[in-house]
Amino acid sequence: MKGAEILIESFRKEKVDVVFGYPGGSVLDIFDIIYKSGLRFILTRHEQGAAHAADGYARATGKTGVCIATSGPGATNLVTGIATAYMDSVPMVAITGQVPTRMIGNDAFQEADITGITRPITKHNYLVKDIDELPRILKEAFYIANTGRPGPVLVDIPKDIQNASTDNKYPDSVEMRGYKPNYEGHIQQIKKAAEMIMAAQRPVIYAGGGVIISNGSEELTKLAGKAGIPVTTTLLGLGSFPSTDDLSLGMLGMHGTKYANLAVQDTDLLIAVGARFDDRVTGKVSEFAPHAKVIHIDIDPTSIRKNVNVDIPVVGDVKKVLAELIKNIKKCDTQPWLKKIAGWKKEYPLSYGKGGLKPQFVIEKIYELTRGDAIITTEVGQNQMWAAQFYKYTRPRTFLSSGGLGTMGYGLPAAMGAQAGCPGKLVFDIAGDGSIQMNIQELTTCVLNKLPVKIIILNNGCLGMVRQWQELFYGGRYSSTILNSKGPDGEKGITFCEENKCHPYLPDFIKLAGAFGAEGVRISKDSEVIPALKKAIESDKTYIIECIVDPEENVFPMVPAGASLNEMIESMA
Amino acid sequence: MKHTISALVENKSGVLARIAGLFSARGFNIDSLAVGETQDAAISRMTIVVRGDDAVLEQVCKQLNKLVDVIKVQDFAGKDFVDRELILLKVSTDGKTRHEVLQIVEIFRAKIIDIKAKSMTIEATGSDSKVDAIIDMLKPFGIKELARTGKIAIARG
C-alpha cells in the first residue's frame, strides 16, 4: 500500500467521519486518494480554520478531530489552531505534508521544520522518514491524541513517503514504553478524600474541562447531589454541571459570579476536579481559597501542585475516580453552608443595567429560545465572558471556547466543525466585531457545505475586552481598540450608516453575509432580538445577526489580574 | 539548588530537543547534558545537571515523565548516586615544568594521552570537584584547550 493510501485507511480504521483541510504541493498525493475515497472532506478557506474546525468537531462530539495542510505555510497556518487545542486538551490529529526526505533541511520551496515548530504545542509529533513506520506512527498518533489527557498530535509526512509503498499493515494495538496513561485513581487516596469531604463544613467543588473530556458530568452531578456540595465551574467546565441546578454557583474567577468567588474564599475544602488552577481562576494564588484544604482529581500528574499546594492528590480519570468516590460518601450536613450561599446568590446576582441594546440581553434571549439545547461557540473577549455568564449550560459539550490560549477567531470555524459533527444541532457562534474578522473567510465554507451556523455579532465598535482594561487600568486611553468612526489621526473615518445607532465602520457585516452567500440582519433594539433570532433559527442557512450593542457596556464582576478573588469590581460606579 | 537528573529515553531523533525544550521554556540554563546509548541500543540515558528552584524542578521532572519518548526519570537530589565526568586537557609544558605536571597527573590518577615538545594532553575522570581540582592545579602552567563531557550519573546499588 502507498503512504497516502495508508493514511486514508487509518482514517477508516479510526472511524474518522470528517476531515478538514486545505491542499497544496506537498499533499497532492494524499488529496488524489481523498478524491477517490468517498471520505467527507471539508475544504476550509484557511488552514487555521481547518484546525479550529477539527477542534470544534472534537469538543462537540468527543471524537478526535482531524485536519490536513500542506508543508511550509500550510503547516504554519495550523499552528494557532494546534496551540489552542493543546492548551484546552482537545484530541486532534494534524497531518502535514513535507518536502521530499532528500530535500529536508535544504530550505526547499515551502519547507518548514514543523515538528520543531510545534514541539512545545503538541502532545507528541512525528516526522515520518521511513514508509515502513507510517502505519505504526498513525496508529500511535490517534492513540496518543485521545487517551490520557488528550491533546493534538502532528504527523509530518514527506511527499516521497506518501508515494512509497510498504507491506506493513495498520496495527490493531500500540505498545509504547514511555506512554501508559493511568486511569484508575488510587483507592486509598479516594477513601481519604471521601473522609475529608464528609468532615468538611463548607465544601466547594471546582470543576474544570477535564470533567467534560472524561464524560464525567453525570458522576459529578451525582456526587454533588449525594453529598450536598455546591459546584462552581471554570470557563471550560461550563456544561459539566447544570447551571440550572440549585447547587450551581456558575463560573468562578476573573469574571465569575460574586457568590462563586465568595464561596471559594470561604470554603474549608476545595475539591478540584479536572481543573488546573489557571491564573484566570485563582487570581492572586497566595490568597486563593485561604482557609481550604484541597483535594485535586486529575488524570495529569503535572497538573497537581503546579500552582497550589494539594492535600490529597488523586491521579486518574475523573469519571472513574468520581464513581468510586460516590460509593464511599454519605450525605454531609452542609445545610448551614448552602443557606449562606443562597443568601449570597440573592444578594449578588449577575445583572446588567439599562440603556441601548445590551449584549447580555441578547444572550439571555438565545437561552430562552433554545432552552440550553444549542451548542454555543464563542470568540474571545467580552462576547466570550457574556456568553459564559448569561447562557445556562445544562449539558456537557454545549459550550466551546478557547480557554487556555484565548484565540480570537476561534468561534466561527469551531462552530463550523461542531455543526459538521452534530448536523441536527442548533449551533451559535457568539462573536464580537473584532474577533469575527479574524476567520470570517470560513463563512464560505459554512455556506458551501450547508452548515447553518448562526453567528451573533455583538458589535460594540471596539475590541471590547481590551478597551475595558484600558478604561479601568490605563486611564481611558483607547490605544488601537476603537474600530468604528475614528481614522488613524482621530478624524472621522469611512462610514456606511450613521442612522439608528449603527457603529459606522467597515466592514458592513450584512453586505458581507450577502457576499458570502449567507443571510444577515442588523438589529439595534430589544424588541428586534426575538424576531431576528426566531428567523435565524427557522432558517436552514448560515445566518448572521449583527447586534448593535451599547459600546460602553463592560463585563462585570471582574477580579483585576493579580488581585485576590475578594477584590471584585462590580460596576463602573 | 543543583539537581542531577537522569532520564532513560527512546534513542530517536528529536528527543534531545524535546527534553532540552522543557528546561529552556522555563528559562533554566542546563549546566551540563550528557547522552549515550545504554545496554539496550534503542534506549539512551541522558544525564542533565541543572540549577533551579526545587518546586519548579519537581514540575519539570513530572513534565519529562509525561513525554511520550521518555521511559523513566530520576532526580538524584538527596539520593545516593555515583557520578563521573571525563575531561581532555591540553596544558603548556617545557623541559622545566614537565616533571611537575607529571606529578600532578599521578596524584589525580589521570593519564597522559599525548605529549609534544611544548604541550601534554591529559585525560582525567572523576567527580566534578576532582575534575575542578586538577584544572585548578594545571591552570598556572597554561591551559591551551579543554573539553569536558558533562556529568554522567547512576544510582548506587
PDB file of N, CA, C and O in Angstrom, chain A residues 86 115 119 122-126 129 136 140 144 149 176-179 300-306, chain B residues 10-14 17-19 40 42-43 55 58-59 62-71:
ATOM      1  N   TYR A  86      -4.058  22.371  22.169  1.00  0.00           N
ATOM      2  CA  TYR A  86      -3.123  21.881  23.185  1.00  0.00           C
ATOM      3  C   TYR A  86      -3.470  22.461  24.558  1.00  0.00           C
ATOM      4  O   TYR A  86      -3.527  21.741  25.554  1.00  0.00           O
ATOM      5  N   THR A 115       7.775  19.930  12.812  1.00  0.00           N
ATOM      6  CA  THR A 115       7.864  19.176  14.072  1.00  0.00           C
ATOM      7  C   THR A 115       8.638  19.998  15.101  1.00  0.00           C
ATOM      8  O   THR A 115       8.302  19.984  16.286  1.00  0.00           O
ATOM      9  N   ARG A 119       6.732  21.475  18.529  1.00  0.00           N
ATOM     10  CA  ARG A 119       7.137  20.629  19.662  1.00  0.00           C
ATOM     11  C   ARG A 119       6.540  21.103  20.991  1.00  0.00           C
ATOM     12  O   ARG A 119       6.009  20.297  21.746  1.00  0.00           O
ATOM     13  N   THR A 122       2.337  20.513  20.972  1.00  0.00           N
ATOM     14  CA  THR A 122       1.665  19.255  20.658  1.00  0.00           C
ATOM     15  C   THR A 122       1.913  18.295  21.819  1.00  0.00           C
ATOM     16  O   THR A 122       2.903  18.418  22.537  1.00  0.00           O
ATOM     17  N   LYS A 123       1.008  17.331  21.970  1.00  0.00           N
ATOM     18  CA  LYS A 123       1.243  16.295  22.970  1.00  0.00           C
ATOM     19  C   LYS A 123       2.412  15.431  22.496  1.00  0.00           C
ATOM     20  O   LYS A 123       3.231  14.984  23.270  1.00  0.00           O
ATOM     21  N   HIS A 124       2.467  15.217  21.193  1.00  0.00           N
ATOM     22  CA  HIS A 124       3.586  14.500  20.585  1.00  0.00           C
ATOM     23  C   HIS A 124       3.565  14.815  19.096  1.00  0.00           C
ATOM     24  O   HIS A 124       2.521  15.197  18.566  1.00  0.00           O
ATOM     25  N   ASN A 125       4.700  14.664  18.439  1.00  0.00           N
ATOM     26  CA  ASN A 125       4.666  14.815  16.988  1.00  0.00           C
ATOM     27  C   ASN A 125       5.693  13.910  16.313  1.00  0.00           C
ATOM     28  O   ASN A 125       6.595  13.384  16.971  1.00  0.00           O
ATOM     29  N   TYR A 126       5.491  13.681  15.036  1.00  0.00           N
ATOM     30  CA  TYR A 126       6.326  12.747  14.282  1.00  0.00           C
ATOM     31  C   TYR A 126       6.727  13.346  12.940  1.00  0.00           C
ATOM     32  O   TYR A 126       5.900  13.979  12.276  1.00  0.00           O
ATOM     33  N   LYS A 129      10.081   9.251   8.404  1.00  0.00           N
ATOM     34  CA  LYS A 129      11.212   9.186   7.482  1.00  0.00           C
ATOM     35  C   LYS A 129      11.313   7.844   6.772  1.00  0.00           C
ATOM     36  O   LYS A 129      12.114   7.664   5.864  1.00  0.00           O
ATOM     37  N   ARG A 136       2.407   2.273  11.877  1.00  0.00           N
ATOM     38  CA  ARG A 136       2.549   2.294  13.332  1.00  0.00           C
ATOM     39  C   ARG A 136       2.424   3.730  13.860  1.00  0.00           C
ATOM     40  O   ARG A 136       1.734   3.983  14.843  1.00  0.00           O
ATOM     41  N   GLU A 140      -0.281   5.148  16.516  1.00  0.00           N
ATOM     42  CA  GLU A 140       0.159   5.789  17.760  1.00  0.00           C
ATOM     43  C   GLU A 140      -0.404   7.205  17.869  1.00  0.00           C
ATOM     44  O   GLU A 140      -0.821   7.637  18.939  1.00  0.00           O
ATOM     45  N   ILE A 144      -2.415   8.362  21.041  1.00  0.00           N
ATOM     46  CA  ILE A 144      -1.903   9.384  21.958  1.00  0.00           C
ATOM     47  C   ILE A 144      -2.878  10.563  22.036  1.00  0.00           C
ATOM     48  O   ILE A 144      -3.136  11.101  23.109  1.00  0.00           O
ATOM     49  N   ARG A 149      -4.607  12.433  29.138  1.00  0.00           N
ATOM     50  CA  ARG A 149      -5.074  13.811  28.927  1.00  0.00           C
ATOM     51  C   ARG A 149      -4.956  14.076  27.447  1.00  0.00           C
ATOM     52  O   ARG A 149      -3.846  14.097  26.908  1.00  0.00           O
ATOM     53  N   MET A 176       3.904   1.259  23.665  1.00  0.00           N
ATOM     54  CA  MET A 176       4.923   2.289  23.818  1.00  0.00           C
ATOM     55  C   MET A 176       5.440   2.248  25.249  1.00  0.00           C
ATOM     56  O   MET A 176       4.662   2.341  26.192  1.00  0.00           O
ATOM     57  N   ARG A 177       6.753   2.125  25.373  1.00  0.00           N
ATOM     58  CA  ARG A 177       7.337   2.010  26.711  1.00  0.00           C
ATOM     59  C   ARG A 177       7.113   3.260  27.545  1.00  0.00           C
ATOM     60  O   ARG A 177       6.948   3.190  28.749  1.00  0.00           O
ATOM     61  N   GLY A 178       7.139   4.404  26.871  1.00  0.00           N
ATOM     62  CA  GLY A 178       7.109   5.673  27.609  1.00  0.00           C
ATOM     63  C   GLY A 178       5.723   6.271  27.763  1.00  0.00           C
ATOM     64  O   GLY A 178       5.594   7.370  28.288  1.00  0.00           O
ATOM     65  N   TYR A 179       4.692   5.609  27.287  1.00  0.00           N
ATOM     66  CA  TYR A 179       3.356   6.210  27.344  1.00  0.00           C
ATOM     67  C   TYR A 179       2.327   5.191  27.802  1.00  0.00           C
ATOM     68  O   TYR A 179       1.907   4.342  27.028  1.00  0.00           O
ATOM     69  N   ASP A 300      -3.722  14.095  34.843  1.00  0.00           N
ATOM     70  CA  ASP A 300      -2.361  14.512  34.512  1.00  0.00           C
ATOM     71  C   ASP A 300      -1.597  14.870  35.785  1.00  0.00           C
ATOM     72  O   ASP A 300      -1.895  15.880  36.421  1.00  0.00           O
ATOM     73  N   PRO A 301      -0.601  14.050  36.157  1.00  0.00           N
ATOM     74  CA  PRO A 301       0.124  14.333  37.397  1.00  0.00           C
ATOM     75  C   PRO A 301       0.812  15.700  37.388  1.00  0.00           C
ATOM     76  O   PRO A 301       1.033  16.281  38.446  1.00  0.00           O
ATOM     77  N   THR A 302       1.114  16.228  36.210  1.00  0.00           N
ATOM     78  CA  THR A 302       1.803  17.529  36.190  1.00  0.00           C
ATOM     79  C   THR A 302       0.867  18.674  36.582  1.00  0.00           C
ATOM     80  O   THR A 302       1.314  19.753  36.905  1.00  0.00           O
ATOM     81  N   SER A 303      -0.438  18.429  36.510  1.00  0.00           N
ATOM     82  CA  SER A 303      -1.388  19.473  36.925  1.00  0.00           C
ATOM     83  C   SER A 303      -1.385  19.645  38.432  1.00  0.00           C
ATOM     84  O   SER A 303      -1.760  20.687  38.946  1.00  0.00           O
ATOM     85  N   ILE A 304      -1.005  18.571  39.119  1.00  0.00           N
ATOM     86  CA  ILE A 304      -1.110  18.583  40.578  1.00  0.00           C
ATOM     87  C   ILE A 304       0.106  19.267  41.197  1.00  0.00           C
ATOM     88  O   ILE A 304       1.240  18.979  40.828  1.00  0.00           O
ATOM     89  N   ARG A 305      -0.170  20.182  42.119  1.00  0.00           N
ATOM     90  CA  ARG A 305       0.853  21.005  42.796  1.00  0.00           C
ATOM     91  C   ARG A 305       1.618  21.896  41.811  1.00  0.00           C
ATOM     92  O   ARG A 305       2.737  22.291  42.089  1.00  0.00           O
ATOM     93  N   LYS A 306       1.046  22.167  40.658  1.00  0.00           N
ATOM     94  CA  LYS A 306       1.722  23.063  39.722  1.00  0.00           C
ATOM     95  C   LYS A 306       1.597  24.494  40.218  1.00  0.00           C
ATOM     96  O   LYS A 306       2.561  25.239  40.225  1.00  0.00           O
TER      97      LYS A 306
ATOM     98  N   GLU B  10      13.870   7.080  24.567  1.00  0.00           N
ATOM     99  CA  GLU B  10      13.978   6.371  23.296  1.00  0.00           C
ATOM    100  C   GLU B  10      15.136   6.992  22.503  1.00  0.00           C
ATOM    101  O   GLU B  10      15.280   8.214  22.462  1.00  0.00           O
ATOM    102  N   ASN B  11      15.937   6.149  21.885  1.00  0.00           N
ATOM    103  CA  ASN B  11      17.078   6.628  21.111  1.00  0.00           C
ATOM    104  C   ASN B  11      16.607   7.029  19.701  1.00  0.00           C
ATOM    105  O   ASN B  11      16.774   6.281  18.747  1.00  0.00           O
ATOM    106  N   LYS B  12      15.970   8.218  19.626  1.00  0.00           N
ATOM    107  CA  LYS B  12      15.407   8.685  18.343  1.00  0.00           C
ATOM    108  C   LYS B  12      15.749  10.145  18.129  1.00  0.00           C
ATOM    109  O   LYS B  12      16.016  10.855  19.094  1.00  0.00           O
ATOM    110  N   SER B  13      15.649  10.582  16.875  1.00  0.00           N
ATOM    111  CA  SER B  13      15.939  11.998  16.619  1.00  0.00           C
ATOM    112  C   SER B  13      14.827  12.865  17.215  1.00  0.00           C
ATOM    113  O   SER B  13      13.676  12.450  17.285  1.00  0.00           O
ATOM    114  N   GLY B  14      15.196  14.033  17.650  1.00  0.00           N
ATOM    115  CA  GLY B  14      14.202  14.973  18.179  1.00  0.00           C
ATOM    116  C   GLY B  14      13.981  14.872  19.678  1.00  0.00           C
ATOM    117  O   GLY B  14      13.431  15.779  20.286  1.00  0.00           O
ATOM    118  N   ALA B  17      15.897  17.511  21.757  1.00  0.00           N
ATOM    119  CA  ALA B  17      15.293  18.847  21.647  1.00  0.00           C
ATOM    120  C   ALA B  17      14.051  18.951  22.518  1.00  0.00           C
ATOM    121  O   ALA B  17      13.802  19.976  23.156  1.00  0.00           O
ATOM    122  N   ARG B  18      13.263  17.889  22.559  1.00  0.00           N
ATOM    123  CA  ARG B  18      12.060  17.885  23.398  1.00  0.00           C
ATOM    124  C   ARG B  18      12.424  18.088  24.863  1.00  0.00           C
ATOM    125  O   ARG B  18      11.785  18.835  25.588  1.00  0.00           O
ATOM    126  N   ILE B  19      13.449  17.359  25.296  1.00  0.00           N
ATOM    127  CA  ILE B  19      13.845  17.411  26.704  1.00  0.00           C
ATOM    128  C   ILE B  19      14.448  18.770  27.030  1.00  0.00           C
ATOM    129  O   ILE B  19      14.061  19.417  28.006  1.00  0.00           O
ATOM    130  N   ASP B  40      20.770  -1.325  26.084  1.00  0.00           N
ATOM    131  CA  ASP B  40      19.782  -1.529  25.021  1.00  0.00           C
ATOM    132  C   ASP B  40      19.973  -0.383  24.016  1.00  0.00           C
ATOM    133  O   ASP B  40      19.761   0.786  24.347  1.00  0.00           O
ATOM    134  N   ALA B  42      18.299   0.744  21.756  1.00  0.00           N
ATOM    135  CA  ALA B  42      17.115   1.548  21.462  1.00  0.00           C
ATOM    136  C   ALA B  42      16.846   2.578  22.555  1.00  0.00           C
ATOM    137  O   ALA B  42      15.959   3.423  22.417  1.00  0.00           O
ATOM    138  N   ILE B  43      17.604   2.479  23.648  1.00  0.00           N
ATOM    139  CA  ILE B  43      17.376   3.397  24.779  1.00  0.00           C
ATOM    140  C   ILE B  43      18.653   4.172  25.083  1.00  0.00           C
ATOM    141  O   ILE B  43      19.740   3.596  25.136  1.00  0.00           O
ATOM    142  N   ALA B  55      10.825  23.299  43.682  1.00  0.00           N
ATOM    143  CA  ALA B  55       9.425  23.043  43.298  1.00  0.00           C
ATOM    144  C   ALA B  55       9.285  23.065  41.778  1.00  0.00           C
ATOM    145  O   ALA B  55       8.572  22.235  41.194  1.00  0.00           O
ATOM    146  N   GLU B  58      10.700  19.905  40.370  1.00  0.00           N
ATOM    147  CA  GLU B  58       9.800  18.759  40.552  1.00  0.00           C
ATOM    148  C   GLU B  58       8.790  18.748  39.403  1.00  0.00           C
ATOM    149  O   GLU B  58       8.501  17.710  38.810  1.00  0.00           O
ATOM    150  N   GLN B  59       8.297  19.931  39.072  1.00  0.00           N
ATOM    151  CA  GLN B  59       7.352  20.071  37.970  1.00  0.00           C
ATOM    152  C   GLN B  59       8.001  19.679  36.638  1.00  0.00           C
ATOM    153  O   GLN B  59       7.404  18.957  35.827  1.00  0.00           O
ATOM    154  N   LYS B  62       8.205  15.962  36.392  1.00  0.00           N
ATOM    155  CA  LYS B  62       6.892  15.393  36.056  1.00  0.00           C
ATOM    156  C   LYS B  62       6.605  15.590  34.559  1.00  0.00           C
ATOM    157  O   LYS B  62       6.093  14.707  33.882  1.00  0.00           O
ATOM    158  N   GLN B  63       6.948  16.785  34.069  1.00  0.00           N
ATOM    159  CA  GLN B  63       6.726  17.070  32.647  1.00  0.00           C
ATOM    160  C   GLN B  63       7.580  16.162  31.776  1.00  0.00           C
ATOM    161  O   GLN B  63       7.138  15.702  30.719  1.00  0.00           O
ATOM    162  N   LEU B  64       8.816  15.894  32.231  1.00  0.00           N
ATOM    163  CA  LEU B  64       9.693  14.989  31.481  1.00  0.00           C
ATOM    164  C   LEU B  64       9.055  13.603  31.390  1.00  0.00           C
ATOM    165  O   LEU B  64       9.002  12.982  30.335  1.00  0.00           O
ATOM    166  N   ASN B  65       8.545  13.149  32.546  1.00  0.00           N
ATOM    167  CA  ASN B  65       7.905  11.835  32.599  1.00  0.00           C
ATOM    168  C   ASN B  65       6.724  11.739  31.644  1.00  0.00           C
ATOM    169  O   ASN B  65       6.394  10.663  31.161  1.00  0.00           O
ATOM    170  N   LYS B  66       6.099  12.886  31.407  1.00  0.00           N
ATOM    171  CA  LYS B  66       4.896  12.908  30.569  1.00  0.00           C
ATOM    172  C   LYS B  66       5.240  12.751  29.087  1.00  0.00           C
ATOM    173  O   LYS B  66       4.397  12.352  28.293  1.00  0.00           O
ATOM    174  N   LEU B  67       6.480  13.075  28.719  1.00  0.00           N
ATOM    175  CA  LEU B  67       6.841  12.985  27.302  1.00  0.00           C
ATOM    176  C   LEU B  67       6.755  11.530  26.825  1.00  0.00           C
ATOM    177  O   LEU B  67       7.196  10.616  27.519  1.00  0.00           O
ATOM    178  N   VAL B  68       6.209  11.382  25.645  1.00  0.00           N
ATOM    179  CA  VAL B  68       5.972  10.040  25.106  1.00  0.00           C
ATOM    180  C   VAL B  68       7.283   9.266  24.928  1.00  0.00           C
ATOM    181  O   VAL B  68       7.317   8.054  25.110  1.00  0.00           O
ATOM    182  N   ASP B  69       8.368   9.970  24.593  1.00  0.00           N
ATOM    183  CA  ASP B  69       9.630   9.281  24.346  1.00  0.00           C
ATOM    184  C   ASP B  69      10.447   9.032  25.609  1.00  0.00           C
ATOM    185  O   ASP B  69      11.540   8.475  25.533  1.00  0.00           O
ATOM    186  N   VAL B  70       9.956   9.489  26.741  1.00  0.00           N
ATOM    187  CA  VAL B  70      10.717   9.323  27.981  1.00  0.00           C
ATOM    188  C   VAL B  70      10.206   8.094  28.732  1.00  0.00           C
ATOM    189  O   VAL B  70       9.013   7.939  28.964  1.00  0.00           O
ATOM    190  N   ILE B  71      11.147   7.210  29.082  1.00  0.00           N
ATOM    191  CA  ILE B  71      10.757   5.949  29.721  1.00  0.00           C
ATOM    192  C   ILE B  71      10.818   6.071  31.245  1.00  0.00           C
ATOM    193  O   ILE B  71       9.929   5.598  31.943  1.00  0.00           O
TER     194      ILE B  71
END
